Coordinates of C-alpha atoms in Angstrom, one line a residue:
M1 CA -18.9 44.8 2.6
G2 CA -18.2 44.1 -0.6
T3 CA -18.8 41.8 -3.5
V4 CA -18.5 38.1 -2.1
T5 CA -18.0 35.6 -5.0
H6 CA -19.5 32.2 -4.9
A7 CA -17.3 29.3 -4.3
P8 CA -18.0 26.6 -6.4
H9 CA -19.7 22.9 -5.9
G10 CA -22.5 24.8 -3.9
T11 CA -20.4 26.3 -0.9
G12 CA -20.5 29.4 0.4
R13 CA -17.8 32.2 1.9
I14 CA -17.4 33.4 5.3
L15 CA -18.2 37.2 6.0
R16 CA -18.1 36.9 9.9
V17 CA -16.9 35.8 12.8
T18 CA -18.0 36.8 16.4
G19 CA -16.9 33.9 18.5
P20 CA -19.4 30.8 17.8
L21 CA -21.2 32.9 15.6
V22 CA -20.4 32.6 12.3
E23 CA -22.2 34.5 8.9
A24 CA -21.9 33.1 5.6
E25 CA -23.0 34.1 1.7
G26 CA -23.3 32.2 -1.2
M27 CA -25.5 28.7 0.3
A28 CA -28.2 28.7 -2.1
G29 CA -30.5 25.9 -1.0
T30 CA -29.5 25.8 2.8
A31 CA -32.5 24.9 5.2
M32 CA -32.8 25.9 9.0
N33 CA -31.1 24.0 11.1
D34 CA -29.0 22.2 8.6
L35 CA -25.4 21.1 9.3
V36 CA -22.4 23.0 7.6
A37 CA -18.6 22.3 7.5
L38 CA -16.2 25.5 8.5
G39 CA -13.2 26.5 6.7
E40 CA -10.2 24.0 5.9
K41 CA -10.9 22.1 9.2
G42 CA -14.5 21.8 8.2
L43 CA -15.5 22.6 11.9
P44 CA -19.4 21.7 12.5
G45 CA -22.0 24.4 12.6
E46 CA -25.6 24.1 12.4
V47 CA -27.7 26.9 10.5
V48 CA -29.9 29.1 13.0
A49 CA -31.0 31.7 10.6
I50 CA -31.1 32.9 7.5
R51 CA -31.9 36.6 6.3
D52 CA -32.0 37.1 2.1
T53 CA -28.6 35.7 1.2
V54 CA -26.7 35.7 4.5
V55 CA -26.7 32.6 6.6
T56 CA -26.0 32.4 10.3
V57 CA -24.4 29.4 11.7
Q58 CA -23.8 28.7 15.3
A59 CA -20.3 26.8 15.6
Y60 CA -20.1 23.9 17.8
E61 CA -16.1 23.8 18.2
Y62 CA -13.6 26.4 18.7
T63 CA -13.9 29.4 15.8
G64 CA -9.9 30.6 16.3
G65 CA -8.3 30.6 13.0
L66 CA -11.6 30.9 11.1
A67 CA -11.4 34.3 8.8
P68 CA -13.2 35.9 6.5
G69 CA -13.4 34.6 2.7
M70 CA -12.8 30.9 4.2
T71 CA -15.4 28.4 2.6
V72 CA -18.5 26.9 3.9
R73 CA -19.6 23.5 2.9
P74 CA -23.6 23.1 3.1
L75 CA -24.2 19.3 4.4
H76 CA -27.9 19.1 3.7
R77 CA -28.8 17.4 6.7
P78 CA -29.8 18.4 10.6
L79 CA -28.0 17.6 13.5
S80 CA -28.2 13.6 14.1
A81 CA -27.2 11.5 16.5
T82 CA -25.9 8.1 15.5
L83 CA -28.0 5.6 17.3
G84 CA -26.9 2.2 17.6
P85 CA -25.1 -0.9 19.4
G86 CA -21.9 1.0 20.7
L87 CA -23.8 3.5 22.6
L88 CA -24.0 1.1 26.0
G89 CA -20.9 2.0 28.2
G90 CA -19.4 5.0 26.0
I91 CA -18.5 8.5 26.6
F92 CA -19.4 11.1 24.6
D93 CA -19.4 14.7 23.8
G94 CA -22.1 16.8 23.4
L95 CA -22.8 15.9 19.4
L96 CA -22.6 12.3 20.7
R97 CA -19.1 11.6 18.9
P98 CA -17.3 9.0 20.9
L99 CA -14.4 10.8 22.9
A100 CA -13.1 7.0 24.1
A101 CA -12.4 6.0 20.6
A102 CA -10.5 9.5 20.3
G103 CA -8.3 9.2 23.2
A104 CA -10.8 11.6 24.8
W105 CA -9.5 14.3 22.6
L106 CA -11.4 15.0 19.1
E107 CA -9.6 16.4 16.2
P108 CA -11.1 19.8 14.8
G109 CA -13.6 19.3 12.3
T110 CA -14.5 15.6 13.5
L111 CA -18.0 14.5 13.0
D112 CA -18.1 10.6 13.9
A113 CA -14.8 9.6 15.2
R114 CA -15.9 6.1 14.1
S115 CA -15.8 6.9 10.7
G116 CA -12.2 4.8 10.1
P117 CA -12.2 2.3 7.4
E118 CA -12.9 -0.4 10.0
R119 CA -16.0 -0.6 11.3
P120 CA -17.1 -2.1 14.1
A121 CA -18.7 -6.1 14.0
W122 CA -21.8 -7.4 16.2
E123 CA -23.4 -10.2 16.3
F124 CA -27.0 -10.5 14.1
V125 CA -30.1 -12.5 15.5
P126 CA -33.1 -12.3 12.6
R127 CA -36.4 -12.4 14.1
A128 CA -38.0 -11.8 10.9
G129 CA -37.9 -14.1 7.4
Q130 CA -37.8 -13.1 3.7
G131 CA -41.1 -12.3 2.7
D132 CA -43.0 -11.2 6.0
A133 CA -45.0 -8.2 6.2
V134 CA -43.7 -5.8 8.7
L135 CA -44.8 -2.2 9.9
P136 CA -42.9 0.6 11.7
G137 CA -41.1 -0.5 14.5
D138 CA -41.3 -4.1 14.0
A139 CA -38.3 -6.3 15.4
L140 CA -36.1 -7.4 12.4
G141 CA -33.4 -8.7 14.7
E142 CA -31.6 -8.6 17.9
I143 CA -28.0 -7.4 18.2
R144 CA -26.2 -9.5 21.1
G145 CA -22.9 -8.5 22.7
A146 CA -23.6 -4.8 23.0
G147 CA -24.6 -4.8 26.8
P148 CA -26.5 -6.3 29.5
V149 CA -30.2 -5.0 27.9
P150 CA -31.5 -6.3 24.7
L151 CA -31.1 -4.8 21.4
L152 CA -33.1 -4.7 18.4
V153 CA -33.0 -3.8 15.0
L154 CA -35.9 -2.0 13.9
V155 CA -38.0 -1.1 11.3
P156 CA -37.4 2.8 10.8
P157 CA -40.5 5.1 11.2
G158 CA -42.1 5.7 7.8
C159 CA -41.1 2.4 6.4
A160 CA -43.6 -0.5 6.1
G161 CA -43.7 -3.4 3.5
T162 CA -42.5 -6.9 2.7
V163 CA -38.9 -8.2 3.9
E164 CA -37.2 -8.6 0.3
N165 CA -33.7 -10.1 2.2
I166 CA -32.6 -10.2 5.8
A167 CA -28.9 -11.1 6.9
P168 CA -28.0 -14.6 8.3
A169 CA -26.9 -14.8 11.8
G170 CA -23.7 -14.2 12.8
R171 CA -21.3 -11.1 13.2
H172 CA -21.8 -8.3 10.6
P173 CA -20.4 -4.4 10.1
E174 CA -22.7 -2.0 12.4
D175 CA -23.1 -0.1 9.1
A176 CA -23.7 -3.3 6.8
A177 CA -27.6 -3.3 5.4
V178 CA -29.1 -6.8 7.6
A179 CA -32.4 -6.1 5.8
T180 CA -34.1 -4.5 3.2
V181 CA -37.8 -3.5 3.5
A182 CA -39.6 -2.4 0.5
G183 CA -36.4 -1.3 -1.4
T184 CA -35.4 0.5 2.0
P185 CA -31.9 -0.8 3.7
V186 CA -31.9 -1.1 7.2
R187 CA -28.6 -1.0 9.2
M188 CA -27.8 -1.8 12.9
T189 CA -26.7 1.7 13.0
S190 CA -29.1 4.9 12.5
H191 CA -29.3 8.3 12.5
W192 CA -32.1 10.6 13.6
P193 CA -32.2 14.7 14.2
V194 CA -31.8 15.4 17.7
R195 CA -34.3 18.3 17.7
S196 CA -37.1 16.0 16.5
P197 CA -38.8 13.5 19.0
R198 CA -39.1 10.0 17.7
P199 CA -42.6 9.3 16.7
V200 CA -44.7 6.9 18.9
R201 CA -48.0 5.4 19.0
E202 CA -49.5 6.9 21.8
R203 CA -48.6 8.3 25.0
L204 CA -49.9 6.6 28.5
D205 CA -51.0 7.8 31.4
T206 CA -48.6 4.9 33.8
G207 CA -49.2 4.0 37.6
R208 CA -45.8 2.7 38.0
A209 CA -43.3 4.4 40.3
L210 CA -39.8 4.4 39.1
R211 CA -37.7 3.2 42.5
T212 CA -34.8 5.1 43.4
G213 CA -34.1 3.4 46.6
Q214 CA -33.7 7.0 48.2
R215 CA -36.4 7.0 51.4
A216 CA -37.2 10.9 50.9
I217 CA -38.1 10.7 47.4
D218 CA -40.0 7.1 47.2
L219 CA -42.1 7.5 50.3
L220 CA -42.9 11.6 49.8
F221 CA -42.0 12.5 46.9
P222 CA -42.1 9.6 44.1
V223 CA -41.8 9.9 40.3
A224 CA -43.7 7.8 37.7
L225 CA -42.3 6.3 34.8
G226 CA -42.4 8.6 31.8
S227 CA -42.6 11.5 34.1
T228 CA -40.2 14.8 34.4
V229 CA -38.2 15.9 38.0
A230 CA -36.4 19.2 38.6
V231 CA -34.0 19.1 41.2
P232 CA -33.0 23.0 42.4
G233 CA -30.6 23.4 44.9
G234 CA -27.5 25.7 45.4
F235 CA -23.9 24.8 45.5
G236 CA -23.0 22.9 48.3
T237 CA -26.7 21.1 48.6
G238 CA -25.7 17.8 47.0
K239 CA -27.3 17.6 43.6
T240 CA -24.6 15.6 42.3
V241 CA -24.5 13.0 45.0
L242 CA -28.5 12.6 44.7
L243 CA -28.3 12.2 40.8
Q244 CA -25.4 9.7 41.2
Q245 CA -27.3 7.9 43.6
I246 CA -30.3 7.7 41.4
A247 CA -28.3 6.5 38.5
K248 CA -27.0 3.5 40.4
W249 CA -29.9 2.8 42.6
C250 CA -33.0 3.5 40.3
D251 CA -35.1 0.4 38.6
A252 CA -34.5 1.6 35.1
D253 CA -33.1 -0.5 32.2
V254 CA -30.7 2.3 30.9
I255 CA -29.4 5.5 32.6
V256 CA -28.6 8.6 30.1
Y257 CA -26.4 10.7 32.0
V258 CA -25.8 14.2 30.4
G259 CA -23.2 16.3 32.4
C260 CA -24.0 19.6 30.7
G261 CA -21.5 22.6 31.8
E262 CA -20.2 20.6 34.3
R263 CA -16.7 21.1 35.6
G264 CA -14.2 19.0 34.4
N265 CA -12.8 17.4 37.3
E266 CA -16.6 16.7 39.1
M267 CA -17.3 15.2 35.4
A268 CA -14.3 12.7 35.7
D269 CA -15.2 12.0 39.3
V270 CA -18.9 10.7 37.6
I271 CA -16.8 8.4 34.6
D272 CA -14.5 6.9 37.3
E273 CA -17.2 6.2 39.7
F274 CA -19.7 4.9 36.9
T275 CA -16.8 2.7 35.8
A276 CA -15.8 1.1 39.4
L277 CA -19.2 0.6 40.6
T278 CA -20.8 -2.9 40.4
D279 CA -24.4 -3.0 39.0
P280 CA -26.7 -4.0 41.6
R281 CA -29.2 -5.6 38.8
T282 CA -26.7 -7.7 36.5
G283 CA -23.7 -7.9 38.5
G284 CA -21.4 -6.3 35.9
R285 CA -20.2 -3.0 35.6
L286 CA -22.9 0.0 35.8
A287 CA -21.0 1.6 33.1
D288 CA -22.2 -0.7 31.0
R289 CA -25.8 -0.2 30.8
T290 CA -25.0 3.7 30.9
V291 CA -24.5 6.2 28.3
I292 CA -22.5 9.5 29.3
V293 CA -22.7 12.5 27.1
A294 CA -19.6 14.8 28.7
N295 CA -19.7 18.3 28.1
T296 CA -17.8 19.9 30.2
S297 CA -17.5 23.9 30.7
N298 CA -13.8 24.0 29.0
M299 CA -16.0 22.6 26.1
P300 CA -17.2 25.0 23.3
M301 CA -20.5 26.7 24.5
M302 CA -23.2 25.9 21.7
A303 CA -22.0 21.8 21.9
R304 CA -23.2 21.9 25.5
E305 CA -26.7 23.7 23.9
A306 CA -27.1 20.2 21.7
S307 CA -26.0 17.9 24.6
I308 CA -29.2 17.9 26.1
Y309 CA -31.1 17.0 22.6
S310 CA -28.3 14.3 21.9
G311 CA -28.9 12.8 25.2
V312 CA -32.9 12.3 25.2
T313 CA -32.5 11.2 21.4
V314 CA -30.5 8.4 22.6
A315 CA -33.1 7.6 25.4
E316 CA -36.0 7.3 22.9
Y317 CA -34.0 5.0 20.7
F318 CA -33.8 2.6 24.0
R319 CA -37.4 3.4 24.8
D320 CA -38.5 2.2 21.3
M321 CA -37.3 -1.3 22.0
G322 CA -39.7 -1.2 25.0
L323 CA -36.9 -0.2 28.0
D324 CA -37.5 2.2 30.6
V325 CA -34.9 4.9 30.4
V326 CA -33.9 7.7 32.7
V327 CA -32.1 10.8 31.7
I328 CA -30.2 13.0 34.2
A329 CA -29.0 16.3 32.7
D330 CA -26.3 17.9 35.5
S331 CA -27.6 21.1 35.0
T332 CA -29.7 22.7 32.6
S333 CA -29.5 25.9 34.2
R334 CA -26.0 25.6 32.2
W335 CA -28.1 24.9 29.1
A336 CA -29.9 27.5 29.4
E337 CA -26.8 30.0 30.0
A338 CA -25.6 28.7 26.7
L339 CA -29.1 29.8 25.1
R340 CA -28.7 32.9 26.6
E341 CA -25.1 33.7 25.3
F342 CA -26.1 32.7 21.9
A343 CA -29.0 34.8 22.1
S344 CA -26.8 38.0 23.0
R345 CA -24.7 37.4 20.1
T346 CA -27.2 36.8 17.4
G347 CA -29.1 40.6 18.9
A348 CA -32.2 38.7 20.2
L349 CA -34.4 40.4 22.5
P350 CA -33.9 39.6 26.1
A351 CA -36.4 39.2 28.4
E352 CA -35.7 38.4 32.4
E353 CA -32.0 38.4 33.3
G354 CA -30.8 38.5 29.9
Y355 CA -32.5 35.1 28.8
P356 CA -34.2 35.2 25.5
A357 CA -37.9 35.3 25.3
G358 CA -38.0 32.0 24.3
L359 CA -36.7 30.1 27.2
A360 CA -39.7 29.1 28.5
S361 CA -40.5 27.1 25.2
A362 CA -37.5 25.7 25.3
I363 CA -37.4 24.2 28.5
A364 CA -41.0 23.3 28.0
A365 CA -40.0 21.5 24.7
F366 CA -37.2 19.5 26.5
Y367 CA -39.3 18.2 29.4
E368 CA -42.4 17.2 26.7
R369 CA -40.3 14.8 25.4
A370 CA -40.4 12.5 28.7
G371 CA -43.2 10.2 28.4
A372 CA -44.5 6.5 29.2
V373 CA -45.4 5.6 25.5
T374 CA -46.7 2.7 23.4
T375 CA -44.2 2.5 20.6
L376 CA -44.6 2.3 17.0
G377 CA -43.8 -1.5 17.5
G378 CA -46.8 -1.9 20.2
R379 CA -44.0 -2.5 23.3
A380 CA -44.4 -0.3 26.3
G381 CA -41.3 1.9 27.2
S382 CA -40.8 5.4 29.0
V383 CA -38.2 8.2 29.1
T384 CA -38.1 9.5 32.4
V385 CA -36.0 13.0 32.5
I386 CA -34.3 14.2 35.7
G387 CA -33.1 17.9 35.5
A388 CA -30.9 19.4 37.7
V389 CA -31.2 23.2 38.6
S390 CA -28.5 25.3 40.0
P391 CA -30.2 29.2 40.8
P392 CA -27.4 31.5 41.4
G393 CA -26.8 32.3 44.8
G394 CA -29.7 29.8 45.5
D395 CA -32.5 32.0 44.3
M396 CA -35.2 30.0 43.5
A397 CA -37.3 32.8 41.9
E398 CA -34.7 33.3 39.0
P399 CA -35.8 32.9 35.6
V400 CA -34.7 29.3 34.6
T401 CA -36.2 27.5 38.3
A402 CA -39.3 29.7 38.2
H403 CA -39.9 28.5 34.4
T404 CA -38.8 24.4 34.9
Q405 CA -41.6 24.4 38.1
R406 CA -44.0 25.1 35.8
F407 CA -43.4 21.9 33.3
V408 CA -42.2 19.4 36.0
R409 CA -44.6 16.9 37.4
C410 CA -41.7 16.5 40.8
L411 CA -39.6 19.0 42.1
W412 CA -37.1 18.0 44.8
T413 CA -35.8 21.3 45.9
L414 CA -32.5 20.4 48.1
D415 CA -32.1 22.8 51.5
R416 CA -28.9 24.6 51.8
D417 CA -29.6 24.4 56.2
L418 CA -30.1 20.5 55.9
A419 CA -27.3 20.0 53.6
Y420 CA -25.4 22.1 56.2
A421 CA -26.5 20.0 59.2
R422 CA -25.4 17.1 57.1
H423 CA -29.0 15.6 56.5
Y424 CA -28.7 13.4 53.2
P425 CA -30.4 13.8 50.8
A426 CA -31.4 17.3 51.3
V427 CA -34.5 17.3 50.2
S428 CA -37.0 19.9 51.7
W429 CA -40.3 18.3 52.5
A430 CA -41.7 21.9 52.6
E431 CA -40.8 23.3 49.4
S432 CA -40.9 19.9 47.2
F433 CA -44.1 18.5 45.6
S434 CA -44.8 15.5 43.4
R435 CA -48.3 15.4 41.2
D436 CA -47.4 11.9 40.5
A437 CA -48.3 11.1 44.1
A438 CA -52.0 10.6 43.8
A439 CA -51.8 7.9 40.7
L440 CA -48.9 6.1 42.4
G441 CA -50.9 5.9 45.9
A442 CA -53.6 4.2 43.8
H443 CA -51.6 2.3 42.0
H444 CA -50.0 0.6 45.4
A445 CA -53.0 0.3 47.0
A446 CA -54.6 -1.7 44.0
T447 CA -51.3 -4.1 43.8
D448 CA -48.8 -4.1 46.4
D449 CA -49.4 -2.0 49.4
P450 CA -52.7 -1.0 50.3
D451 CA -51.1 1.0 53.4
W452 CA -48.9 3.4 50.8
P453 CA -51.4 6.2 50.9
A454 CA -52.2 6.4 54.1
R455 CA -48.8 5.7 55.4
R456 CA -47.1 8.6 53.5
A457 CA -49.9 11.3 54.0
R458 CA -49.3 10.4 58.3
V459 CA -45.7 10.7 57.4
A460 CA -46.3 14.4 55.5
G461 CA -48.7 15.4 57.9
L462 CA -46.4 14.8 61.0
L463 CA -43.5 16.6 59.3
A464 CA -46.0 19.7 58.7
E465 CA -47.1 19.8 62.1
A466 CA -43.6 19.5 63.4
D467 CA -42.5 22.2 60.8
R468 CA -45.7 24.4 62.3
L469 CA -44.3 24.6 65.9
A470 CA -40.7 25.0 65.2
D471 CA -41.2 28.8 65.1
L472 CA -42.8 28.6 68.1
V473 CA -40.2 26.7 69.9
D474 CA -37.7 29.2 68.6
L475 CA -39.6 31.8 70.0
L476 CA -41.0 30.6 73.9
G477 CA -38.7 27.3 74.2
I478 CA -40.4 23.5 74.2
T479 CA -41.5 23.6 77.4
A480 CA -44.2 26.5 76.8
L481 CA -45.6 23.7 74.1
P482 CA -48.6 21.7 75.6
D483 CA -47.5 17.7 75.9
Q484 CA -49.2 16.7 72.7
E485 CA -47.7 19.6 70.7
R486 CA -44.3 18.5 72.1
V487 CA -44.8 14.9 71.3
S488 CA -45.2 16.2 67.5
V489 CA -42.2 17.8 67.4
L490 CA -39.9 14.8 68.9
G491 CA -42.3 12.7 66.2
G492 CA -40.9 14.9 63.4
R493 CA -37.1 14.5 64.5
L494 CA -37.8 11.0 64.9
V495 CA -38.6 10.9 61.1
R496 CA -36.2 13.3 59.9
E497 CA -33.5 11.1 61.7
G498 CA -34.6 7.5 61.7
V499 CA -36.5 7.7 58.3
L500 CA -35.6 10.5 55.7
Q501 CA -31.9 10.6 56.5
Q502 CA -29.8 8.1 54.5
S503 CA -26.1 7.9 54.3
A504 CA -24.9 7.7 50.4
L505 CA -21.4 6.0 51.8
S506 CA -23.4 3.0 54.0
A507 CA -23.4 -0.5 52.4
Q508 CA -26.4 -0.9 54.5
D509 CA -28.1 2.4 54.1
A510 CA -27.2 3.7 50.7
Y511 CA -30.3 1.9 48.8
S512 CA -33.5 1.3 50.8
G513 CA -35.8 -1.0 49.1
T514 CA -39.7 -1.0 49.2
E515 CA -39.8 -3.0 52.1
K516 CA -37.2 -1.6 54.6
T517 CA -38.5 2.0 53.7
A518 CA -42.2 1.0 54.9
A519 CA -41.1 -0.9 58.1
L520 CA -39.2 2.4 58.8
A521 CA -41.7 4.7 58.5
E522 CA -44.0 2.4 60.2
A523 CA -42.2 1.6 63.2
V524 CA -41.6 5.7 63.5
L525 CA -44.9 6.1 63.3
A526 CA -45.7 3.5 66.0
V527 CA -43.3 5.0 68.3
V528 CA -45.1 8.7 67.8
D529 CA -48.6 6.5 68.5
R530 CA -47.3 5.3 71.7
C531 CA -46.1 8.7 72.5
R532 CA -49.0 9.7 72.3
E533 CA -50.9 7.4 74.1
L534 CA -48.4 8.3 77.3
A535 CA -48.9 12.1 77.3
D536 CA -52.9 11.2 77.0
A537 CA -52.5 8.9 80.3
G538 CA -50.7 11.8 82.1
V539 CA -47.1 10.7 81.4
A540 CA -45.2 14.0 81.3
A541 CA -43.8 15.1 77.9
A542 CA -40.1 15.9 79.4
R543 CA -40.1 12.6 80.7
I544 CA -41.0 11.0 77.3
E545 CA -38.3 13.1 75.3
E546 CA -35.7 11.6 78.2
A547 CA -36.0 7.8 76.6
D548 CA -33.4 6.5 74.7
F549 CA -34.7 6.2 70.9
S550 CA -31.1 5.4 69.3
P551 CA -32.4 1.9 68.6
L552 CA -35.1 3.5 66.4
L553 CA -32.7 5.9 64.9
R554 CA -30.0 2.7 64.4
A555 CA -32.7 0.7 62.4
R556 CA -31.4 2.2 59.2
E557 CA -28.2 1.6 59.8
E558 CA -28.4 -2.1 61.3
A559 CA -30.9 -3.4 59.0
G560 CA -29.7 -4.6 55.1
P561 CA -31.4 -2.5 52.0
H562 CA -34.4 -5.1 51.9
D563 CA -34.6 -6.0 55.4
A564 CA -37.8 -5.5 57.2
E565 CA -37.5 -8.0 59.9
T566 CA -34.8 -6.2 61.8
V567 CA -36.5 -2.9 61.7
Q568 CA -39.7 -4.6 63.1
N569 CA -37.2 -6.2 66.1
L570 CA -36.1 -3.0 66.8
R571 CA -39.6 -1.5 66.7
E572 CA -40.7 -4.2 69.4
N573 CA -37.7 -3.0 71.3
M574 CA -38.5 0.7 71.1
L575 CA -42.2 0.1 71.8
A576 CA -40.9 -2.2 74.9
R577 CA -38.8 0.5 76.3
L578 CA -41.5 3.1 76.2
G579 CA -44.1 1.0 78.1
E580 CA -41.6 1.4 81.0
V581 CA -41.9 4.7 80.9
S582 CA -44.2 6.5 83.6

């Protein structure tokens, strides 16, 4: 290859360019995961391998125009996210560079679109005073006007001591030091390596549920705050719609939505919807407490790989303020495809279907960053991770789906047949699970709803019994079953259509509060119990099946999101009608 001369001032020279993979030489002192600037435009890249004097870099932008002999400038710092008051309501790319500030397009080599001479100013209100002794995670002050949730300026990890000075209340540039602790300046914005989890005091076992407003989830497959969820489903099964509904209606304080490799038109629809929607919690815009990381399929492949880590780092930043944060990654399959493409270019030994051998470890490390914690400052916060999985051809045995199921606490499998039957959400009650259900059931029983565990068990049992009988019905016909089993088949249909089915487009039913969900489930169970009593009393199952169950099935549409009273009235109406059956 010949001799490559070292460039001055510690810069190196490019030896080879293969797509997003760049090999360089002459970069003594460079460490793994360091950022570098490639070529005259300074395209960002990250060191992923070092062999003798040759450094391998993955570029985060299109490498067209790079050629052997061009310079490589090491930045001697890892890929980091800029964390501060400008995040809420913002739209960023996979490296957390704000797209809106750059007119939705970034010039090649841009590392921070906010690096202009005039930095935004924010209102700072001090909470600590000069001479106070502080520890990591303690609040030095509050940032106001940056969104609907309170933002704090915290003592950074690894820093403790006396507050030597603190800025007065007022507006200050985001990069100005608002305090000095033991000689360390503290600014409203900070930087954190995206691949390193932010430290906490301890991890907690939480019994509090993340309320999503989706009955199929809250009733059968609930998720705890700080837990992990996978949402596998083939094309057209409604993953994106379900995740958007959860982002809108769940009771988290902050939503971080990572569009990882999504089609550009779908990502545009997500952004438009978040911008237009009213936040049911605050009455303002939903986008104001949302951070969107938009890395679409036409953006550089390796920035897609980084977008997952950027999103979860943002979530940890808000978690450290004592907030509950939900990270929605749509989808982790495309993130895994970026890992596979990069591995093939580096010559890594392929495993199943060409994915790198470390795929399982990478998936586990991502979901491991979820959790309910006590922060360094003693606050309770959580990060809940919900990752969509898009198995090719709906194959649930493919590596990404199979590995993900091993590491998550909850699985919401979307069923193609339910989706094609226009049953939304198409969550399969036979193929989904929640490992959080037992702990959440105990919490509900001890606090707000003593009947929650029994209600969930009865609904799940009714669905399982109806599914067991479905094959017999297909083979022999419904008339071949005994009356009690025919009632079970009827009960399964009433649960599916009257409780689990939900309209994302209905003002009455897009969100279902806990009172309405419980009332609907109890109404169906009471009607099924009455049908069983009629069958025991000798009433023919065919006569029971002919009853008009429409009042029960209409209850979910006629009752408002928190209206249990209307459901109970319709339940009594339905029971009265059944009393006339003989």
